[in-house]
Short mmCIF file of C-alpha atoms and ligand atoms in Angstrom, two decimals:
data_model
loop_
_atom_site.label_atom_id
_atom_site.label_comp_id
_atom_site.label_asym_id
_atom_site.label_seq_id
_atom_site.Cartn_x
_atom_site.Cartn_y
_atom_site.Cartn_z
CA UNK H 578 143.27 18.09 109.19
CA UNK H 579 144.41 21.66 107.35
CA UNK H 580 146.54 23.80 109.27
CA UNK H 581 146.93 26.70 107.10
CA UNK H 582 148.50 30.51 107.62
CA UNK H 583 145.45 32.76 107.38
CA UNK H 584 146.90 36.11 108.24
CA UNK H 585 150.53 37.62 108.79
CA UNK H 586 151.30 40.98 110.40
CA UNK H 587 154.33 43.07 111.47
CA UNK H 588 154.99 46.36 113.16
CA UNK H 589 158.13 48.34 113.52
CA UNK H 590 158.37 51.72 115.28
CA UNK H 591 158.44 55.01 113.46
CA UNK H 592 161.72 56.10 114.56
CA UNK H 593 164.59 55.41 112.32
CA UNK H 594 168.21 55.38 113.66
CA UNK H 595 170.84 55.15 110.67
CA UNK H 596 174.62 54.49 110.78
CA UNK H 597 175.35 58.11 110.88
CA UNK H 598 173.29 58.58 113.95
CA UNK H 599 175.61 55.50 115.56
CA UNK H 600 178.73 57.38 114.39
CA UNK H 601 177.86 60.04 116.90
CA UNK H 602 177.60 57.35 119.75
CA UNK H 603 180.42 54.98 119.28
CA UNK H 604 183.61 54.91 117.33
CA UNK H 605 182.25 53.49 113.76
CA UNK H 606 181.26 54.40 110.40
CA UNK H 607 178.74 53.95 107.80
CA UNK H 608 181.09 52.23 105.44
CA UNK H 609 182.40 49.59 107.73
CA UNK H 610 178.71 48.61 109.34
CA UNK H 611 177.34 48.36 105.65
CA UNK H 612 180.37 45.90 104.45
CA UNK H 613 180.54 44.17 107.57
CA UNK H 614 176.62 43.49 108.36
CA UNK H 615 174.85 45.00 105.32
CA UNK H 616 172.83 47.23 107.85
CA UNK H 617 171.86 50.68 106.70
CA UNK H 618 169.48 51.42 109.37
CA UNK H 619 167.36 50.17 112.29
CA UNK H 620 164.03 51.06 114.29
CA UNK H 621 163.82 52.30 117.60
CA UNK H 622 161.00 51.65 119.79
CA UNK H 623 159.44 55.24 121.41
CA UNK H 624 159.26 55.25 125.52
CA UNK H 625 155.76 54.25 125.38
CA UNK H 626 156.23 51.20 123.00
CA UNK H 627 156.97 47.81 124.42
CA UNK H 628 157.09 44.13 123.05
CA UNK H 629 153.39 43.96 124.12
CA UNK H 630 152.51 47.15 122.37
CA UNK H 631 154.60 46.30 118.92
CA UNK H 632 152.97 42.92 118.94
CA UNK H 633 149.48 44.30 119.27
CA UNK H 634 149.93 46.04 116.16
CA UNK H 635 151.41 43.37 114.13
CA UNK H 636 148.40 41.11 115.53
CA UNK H 637 145.77 43.75 114.47
CA UNK H 638 147.02 43.26 110.67
CA UNK H 639 147.17 39.71 110.85
CA UNK H 640 143.51 39.43 112.21
CA UNK H 641 142.23 42.18 109.93
CA UNK H 642 143.62 39.87 106.97
CA UNK H 643 142.67 36.86 108.24
CA UNK H 644 138.94 38.28 109.07
CA UNK H 645 139.16 36.25 112.61
CA UNK H 646 138.14 38.23 115.50
CA UNK H 647 140.72 38.42 118.60
CA UNK H 648 138.56 36.98 120.95
CA UNK H 649 138.23 33.70 118.51
CA UNK H 650 142.24 32.93 119.29
CA UNK H 651 142.38 29.63 121.46
CA UNK H 652 146.30 30.17 121.92
CA UNK H 653 149.06 32.67 121.82
CA UNK H 654 152.56 31.67 121.90
CA UNK H 655 154.65 34.57 121.86
CA UNK H 656 158.73 34.46 121.37
CA UNK H 657 160.42 37.40 123.11
CA UNK H 658 163.83 37.89 124.86
CA UNK H 659 162.51 41.34 125.97
CA UNK H 660 159.22 40.87 127.55
CA UNK H 661 157.45 43.94 129.27
CA UNK H 662 157.93 42.35 132.68
CA UNK H 663 159.50 39.10 133.86
CA UNK H 664 155.85 38.09 134.89
CA UNK H 665 152.96 38.12 133.97
CA UNK H 666 153.77 36.72 130.55
CA UNK H 667 153.91 39.11 127.52
CA UNK H 668 151.18 37.15 125.78
CA UNK H 669 148.81 37.66 128.44
CA UNK H 670 148.98 41.26 127.88
CA UNK H 671 148.07 40.55 124.53
CA UNK H 672 145.38 38.21 125.15
CA UNK H 673 143.99 41.09 127.20
CA UNK H 674 144.13 43.61 124.60
CA UNK H 675 142.17 41.59 122.54
CA UNK H 676 139.84 40.12 124.96
CA UNK H 677 140.37 36.55 123.71
CA UNK H 678 139.53 35.17 127.19
CA UNK H 679 139.76 31.51 126.70
CA UNK H 680 143.18 31.50 125.06
CA UNK H 681 146.14 29.75 126.69
CA UNK H 682 148.97 32.21 126.60
CA UNK H 683 152.82 31.93 127.37
CA UNK H 684 155.96 33.35 126.01
CA UNK H 685 158.81 31.49 124.87
CA UNK H 686 162.30 32.78 124.99
CA UNK H 687 164.93 31.30 122.16
CA UNK H 688 166.62 34.74 121.17
CA UNK H 689 166.74 34.77 117.43
CA UNK H 690 165.24 31.28 117.21
CA UNK H 691 162.19 32.69 118.61
CA UNK H 692 159.85 32.85 115.76
CA UNK H 693 160.55 29.66 114.47
CA UNK H 694 160.42 27.88 117.78
CA UNK H 695 157.09 29.65 118.49
CA UNK H 696 155.83 27.98 115.36
CA UNK H 697 156.98 24.55 115.98
CA UNK H 698 155.22 24.76 119.58
CA UNK H 699 152.14 26.33 118.31
CA UNK H 700 151.77 24.02 115.42
CA UNK H 701 152.67 21.02 117.57
CA UNK H 702 149.67 22.13 120.05
CA UNK H 703 147.17 22.29 117.10
CA UNK H 704 148.36 18.94 115.53
CA UNK H 705 148.19 17.16 119.24
CA UNK H 706 144.91 18.61 120.23
CA UNK H 707 142.88 19.99 117.55
CA UNK H 708 139.74 20.37 119.34
CA UNK H 709 141.15 22.75 121.92
CA UNK H 710 143.51 24.82 119.35
CA UNK H 711 141.92 25.70 116.20
CA UNK H 712 143.15 29.18 115.91
CA UNK H 713 146.68 29.94 117.35
CA UNK H 714 148.72 33.25 117.04
CA UNK H 715 152.35 32.88 116.52
CA UNK H 716 154.32 36.23 117.50
CA UNK H 717 157.85 37.12 118.12
CA UNK H 718 158.38 40.92 119.26
CA UNK H 719 161.49 42.44 120.72
CA UNK H 720 162.63 46.03 121.81
CA UNK H 721 165.95 45.17 121.76
CA UNK H 722 167.04 48.96 122.20
CA UNK H 723 166.40 48.38 126.00
CA UNK H 724 169.23 45.56 126.02
CA UNK H 725 171.62 47.04 123.66
CA UNK H 726 174.78 48.65 125.01
CA UNK H 727 174.76 51.70 123.21
CA UNK H 728 178.50 52.59 123.93
CA UNK H 729 179.63 49.01 122.66
CA UNK H 730 180.21 49.08 119.21
CA UNK H 731 180.67 45.57 118.76
CA UNK H 732 176.98 45.15 119.49
CA UNK H 733 174.95 48.09 119.01
CA UNK H 734 175.28 48.48 115.32
CA UNK H 735 173.51 45.16 114.93
CA UNK H 736 170.06 45.28 116.54
CA UNK H 737 166.76 47.20 116.19
CA UNK H 738 163.03 46.84 117.30
CA UNK H 739 159.95 45.21 115.82
CA UNK H 740 157.19 42.40 115.87
CA UNK H 741 156.01 40.08 113.43
CA UNK H 742 153.18 37.52 113.35
CA UNK H 743 151.21 34.69 111.92
CA UNK H 744 147.84 33.28 112.43
CA UNK H 745 147.47 29.76 112.14
CA UNK H 746 143.59 27.90 111.54
CA UNK H 747 142.85 24.42 111.39
CA UNK H 748 140.03 24.59 108.93
CA UNK H 749 139.24 20.67 109.61
CA UNK H 750 139.71 19.83 105.88
CA UNK H 751 142.24 17.62 104.49
CA UNK H 752 144.17 20.24 102.91
CA UNK H 753 147.80 19.69 103.49
CA UNK H 754 149.21 21.39 106.57
CA UNK H 755 151.23 24.57 106.38
CA UNK H 756 154.55 23.33 108.04
CA UNK H 757 155.89 20.34 106.10
CA UNK H 758 158.93 19.61 108.43
CA UNK H 759 161.28 21.27 110.84
CA UNK H 760 164.38 20.74 113.05
CA UNK H 761 165.45 22.45 115.84
CA UNK H 762 168.55 22.63 118.09
CA UNK H 763 170.05 23.96 121.03
CA UNK H 764 173.34 23.67 122.72
CA UNK H 765 173.79 25.15 126.09
CA UNK H 766 177.49 25.04 126.33
CA UNK H 767 177.80 28.44 124.35
CA UNK H 768 176.76 30.87 127.03
CA UNK H 769 179.91 32.59 126.94
CA UNK H 770 179.55 33.68 123.31
CA UNK H 771 176.04 35.19 123.07
CA UNK H 772 174.04 36.20 126.44
CA UNK H 773 173.04 38.72 129.04
CA UNK H 774 174.77 38.00 131.84
CA UNK H 775 172.81 39.79 134.66
CA UNK H 776 169.22 40.16 135.49
CA UNK H 777 168.12 36.72 136.43
CA UNK H 778 168.93 34.02 139.28
CA UNK H 779 172.47 33.75 137.95
CA UNK H 780 173.34 37.48 138.77
CA UNK H 781 170.43 39.69 139.88
CA UNK H 782 170.22 42.97 139.29
CA UNK H 783 172.81 44.92 141.71
CA UNK H 784 174.28 48.42 141.56
CA UNK H 785 177.51 46.35 140.43
CA UNK H 786 175.65 44.71 137.96
CA UNK H 787 174.56 48.03 136.28
CA UNK H 788 177.68 49.67 136.54
CA UNK H 789 179.44 47.02 134.78
CA UNK H 790 176.88 47.03 131.84
CA UNK H 791 176.07 43.54 132.55
CA UNK H 792 172.18 43.88 131.75
CA UNK H 793 172.98 44.18 127.98
CA UNK H 794 173.91 41.88 125.13
CA UNK H 795 177.06 40.50 125.08
CA UNK H 796 178.56 38.82 122.08
CA UNK H 797 181.48 37.23 120.85
CA UNK H 798 180.92 38.10 116.78
CA UNK H 799 183.73 36.30 115.09
CA UNK H 800 182.78 32.88 117.04
CA UNK H 801 178.98 33.80 116.38
CA UNK H 802 179.32 33.97 112.95
CA UNK H 803 181.33 31.06 112.11
CA UNK H 804 178.83 28.80 114.20
CA UNK H 805 176.03 30.44 112.49
CA UNK H 806 176.82 29.73 108.93
CA UNK H 807 177.53 25.99 109.46
CA UNK H 808 174.36 25.37 111.75
CA UNK H 809 172.01 27.27 109.52
CA UNK H 810 173.47 25.33 106.49
CA UNK H 811 173.26 21.86 108.04
CA UNK H 812 169.67 22.23 109.77
CA UNK H 813 168.55 23.23 106.37
CA UNK H 814 169.91 20.58 104.47
CA UNK H 815 168.42 18.30 106.91
CA UNK H 816 164.81 19.74 106.62
CA UNK H 817 165.19 19.70 102.57
CA UNK H 818 166.36 15.88 102.64
CA UNK H 819 163.50 14.61 105.17
CA UNK H 820 160.82 16.40 103.05
CA UNK H 821 162.51 15.13 99.82
CA UNK H 822 162.35 18.85 98.37
CA UNK H 823 165.25 20.38 96.57
CA UNK H 824 166.41 23.94 96.57
CA UNK H 825 165.09 24.41 93.00
CA UNK H 826 161.54 23.91 94.27
CA UNK H 827 162.04 26.58 97.42
CA UNK H 828 160.40 29.92 96.08
CA UNK H 829 161.94 31.99 99.02
CA UNK H 830 164.56 31.35 101.78
CA UNK H 831 163.92 33.53 104.57
CA UNK H 832 166.70 33.32 106.98
CA UNK H 833 167.00 35.16 110.37
CA UNK H 834 168.43 38.45 109.50
CA UNK H 835 171.58 38.76 111.68
CA UNK H 836 174.20 39.66 108.81
CA UNK H 837 173.91 40.04 105.37
CA UNK H 838 177.15 38.41 105.11
CA UNK H 839 175.86 35.31 107.18
CA UNK H 840 172.76 35.15 104.82
CA UNK H 841 174.73 35.29 101.61
CA UNK H 842 177.18 32.63 102.79
CA UNK H 843 174.15 30.43 103.85
CA UNK H 844 172.67 30.82 100.29
CA UNK H 845 175.88 30.23 98.33
CA UNK H 846 176.23 27.02 100.43
CA UNK H 847 172.74 25.91 99.80
CA UNK H 848 172.89 26.76 96.02
CA UNK H 849 169.97 29.43 95.92
CA UNK H 850 170.41 32.58 93.97
CA UNK H 851 170.12 36.31 95.86
CA UNK H 852 166.71 36.47 94.01
CA UNK H 853 165.17 33.66 96.24
CA UNK H 854 166.52 35.05 99.44
CA UNK H 855 164.78 37.30 101.41
CA UNK H 856 166.57 40.26 103.18
CA UNK H 857 165.44 43.36 104.90
CA UNK H 858 168.27 43.52 107.18
CA UNK H 859 169.29 46.62 105.35
CA UNK H 860 166.45 48.40 106.62
CA UNK H 861 165.89 46.79 110.31
CA UNK H 862 168.97 45.17 111.47
CA UNK H 863 168.74 41.86 113.60
CA UNK H 864 165.19 42.32 115.33
CA UNK H 865 165.57 38.71 116.92
CA UNK H 866 162.31 36.92 117.95
CA UNK H 867 160.73 39.04 115.43
CA UNK H 868 163.01 38.86 112.58
CA UNK H 869 161.34 35.94 110.46
CA UNK H 870 158.00 36.70 110.95
CA UNK H 871 158.79 40.54 109.99
CA UNK H 872 160.29 39.36 106.94
CA UNK H 873 157.60 36.86 106.07
CA UNK H 874 154.54 39.55 106.40
CA UNK H 875 156.80 41.61 104.23
CA UNK H 876 157.48 38.87 101.69
CA UNK H 877 153.25 38.25 101.66
CA UNK H 878 152.10 41.85 101.44
CA UNK H 879 154.76 42.45 98.61
CA UNK H 880 153.94 39.58 96.66
CA UNK H 881 157.07 37.98 96.90
CA UNK H 882 155.12 34.95 98.15
CA UNK H 883 152.22 33.49 96.47
CA UNK H 884 149.62 30.83 97.87
CA UNK H 885 151.09 27.44 97.66
CA UNK H 886 155.04 28.49 97.42
CA UNK H 887 157.92 26.47 99.59
CA UNK H 888 159.31 28.52 101.80
CA UNK H 889 162.46 27.66 103.79
CA UNK H 890 163.03 29.20 107.25
CA UNK H 891 166.58 28.86 108.86
CA UNK H 892 167.47 30.71 112.11
CA UNK H 893 170.20 30.74 114.41
CA UNK H 894 170.88 32.85 117.86
CA UNK H 895 171.48 32.90 121.51
CA UNK H 896 171.16 29.58 123.47
CA UNK H 897 172.69 28.67 121.44
CA UNK H 898 169.37 27.79 119.57
CA UNK H 899 169.19 26.91 115.91
CA UNK H 900 167.39 25.44 113.09
CA UNK H 901 165.17 25.32 109.88
CA UNK H 902 161.69 24.80 108.83
CA UNK H 903 159.87 24.19 105.41
CA UNK H 904 156.49 25.47 105.13
CA UNK H 905 153.94 25.93 102.07
CA UNK H 906 152.41 29.31 102.28
O1 UT7 U 1987 171.32 36.92 115.80
C1 UT7 U 1987 172.35 36.22 116.72
C2 UT7 U 1987 173.50 35.82 116.22
N1 UT7 U 1987 174.44 37.03 115.79
C3 UT7 U 1987 175.36 36.79 115.06
O2 UT7 U 1987 175.22 36.12 113.90
C4 UT7 U 1987 176.18 37.88 114.54
C5 UT7 U 1987 177.33 37.38 114.20
N2 UT7 U 1987 178.75 38.13 113.86
C6 UT7 U 1987 178.67 39.46 113.00
O3 UT7 U 1987 177.69 39.52 112.76
C7 UT7 U 1987 179.92 39.83 113.09
O4 UT7 U 1987 180.88 39.20 113.59
C8 UT7 U 1987 180.09 41.47 113.53
C9 UT7 U 1987 179.43 42.33 112.48
C10 UT7 U 1987 179.52 41.48 114.80
C11 UT7 U 1987 181.59 41.79 113.34
O5 UT7 U 1987 182.02 41.76 112.13
P1 UT7 U 1987 183.54 41.02 111.93
O6 UT7 U 1987 183.96 41.10 110.29
O7 UT7 U 1987 183.52 39.52 112.67
O8 UT7 U 1987 184.45 42.01 112.68
P2 UT7 U 1987 185.54 41.55 113.87
O9 UT7 U 1987 184.65 41.49 115.31
O10 UT7 U 1987 186.59 40.25 113.64
O11 UT7 U 1987 186.11 42.91 114.13
C12 UT7 U 1987 187.00 43.06 112.99
C13 UT7 U 1987 187.92 44.75 112.99
C14 UT7 U 1987 188.22 44.93 114.91
O12 UT7 U 1987 189.32 45.59 114.88
P3 UT7 U 1987 190.99 44.93 114.72
O13 UT7 U 1987 190.76 44.30 115.95
O14 UT7 U 1987 190.80 44.45 113.43
O15 UT7 U 1987 191.32 46.17 114.91
C15 UT7 U 1987 187.14 45.45 115.52
O16 UT7 U 1987 187.68 46.24 116.84
O17 UT7 U 1987 186.44 45.70 113.45
C16 UT7 U 1987 186.50 46.36 114.38
N3 UT7 U 1987 185.10 46.79 114.93
C17 UT7 U 1987 184.53 47.92 114.42
N4 UT7 U 1987 184.97 48.81 113.54
C18 UT7 U 1987 184.11 49.91 113.49
C19 UT7 U 1987 184.16 45.91 115.77
N5 UT7 U 1987 183.19 46.71 115.44
C20 UT7 U 1987 183.26 47.74 114.94
C21 UT7 U 1987 181.98 48.87 114.35
N6 UT7 U 1987 182.88 49.86 113.59
N7 UT7 U 1987 181.03 48.73 114.75
#
């Protein structure tokens, strides 16, 4: 079995919101945001853009690169925490756009661990049922600007909108698979540090929930920061040890883009130099489910990655959900 990445794609909206723009919304400043997070600007989707429309743009690029037609997809796994609707699932809207009528579609909610979770799921389906799932689209797309409280300086500086995807194909040969090993974790005991309190069955939407800003991201930043570094490092170490791969053999680490200081701390503890760590947080902030897919596509298209390179993903986010994955591009 040879499950390979045959295409990557990404999309970010055209509108840029700079740190200077945020200074007009909340009591913050460019210097604080840059030094504490590394973020310089983020993209904000237009009123007519949604998680599905952004994903579709990214998918168009991956399909064009692979030469595969949309209608030939066997499954679509979409990671998002900002679905177009509660139901139907947003993957089905992508399926409808590309008219891949036979594709099994579903959304997956794992916040910032979404893209890696979708990879794990789609790849596992292909391994388990190669006849059914030969071409699987893995996508992460989030319009976080609609769940960010633009009056909360603790969180509004961090997030942006975007989409990223990969197209996996099983070519039926004995070429080694692209996914070498992975380890994903969750701990539901930390809902109080990172969540959207309202809008689900726990706290349905009400005038009060809207008035109290309960439909927006709530995060205990400092606590999340500490947990993130330790979790990303230990998951990465576990995956590398399991694969028998040393950090010297990794061409590129693509970490979830939550905070430049988190990325640097993780890289330092893993002993990987900055030149082998992919960062685009400066331009996009944290795009949650899209983050790693977006970074992977940029790394491929700008020549930072070459075929055969080993790449380490590591991620952390709401759930809590975190993990690491080793792939060969
Ligand atoms: O992707 C999901 C996972 N998310 C993360 O991993 C994010 C993890 N957390 C972080 O990235 C960081 O904790 C933040 C960037 C959110 C905050 O940075 P920090 O260095 O942890 O700052 P802090 O929360 O400890 O706040 C330090 C000070 C506080 O003032 P006092 O109490 O020292 O007077 C804050 O009120 O900075 C203040 N502050 C701000 N000042 C200017 C908080 N936000 C801002 C702001 N502008 N936007």
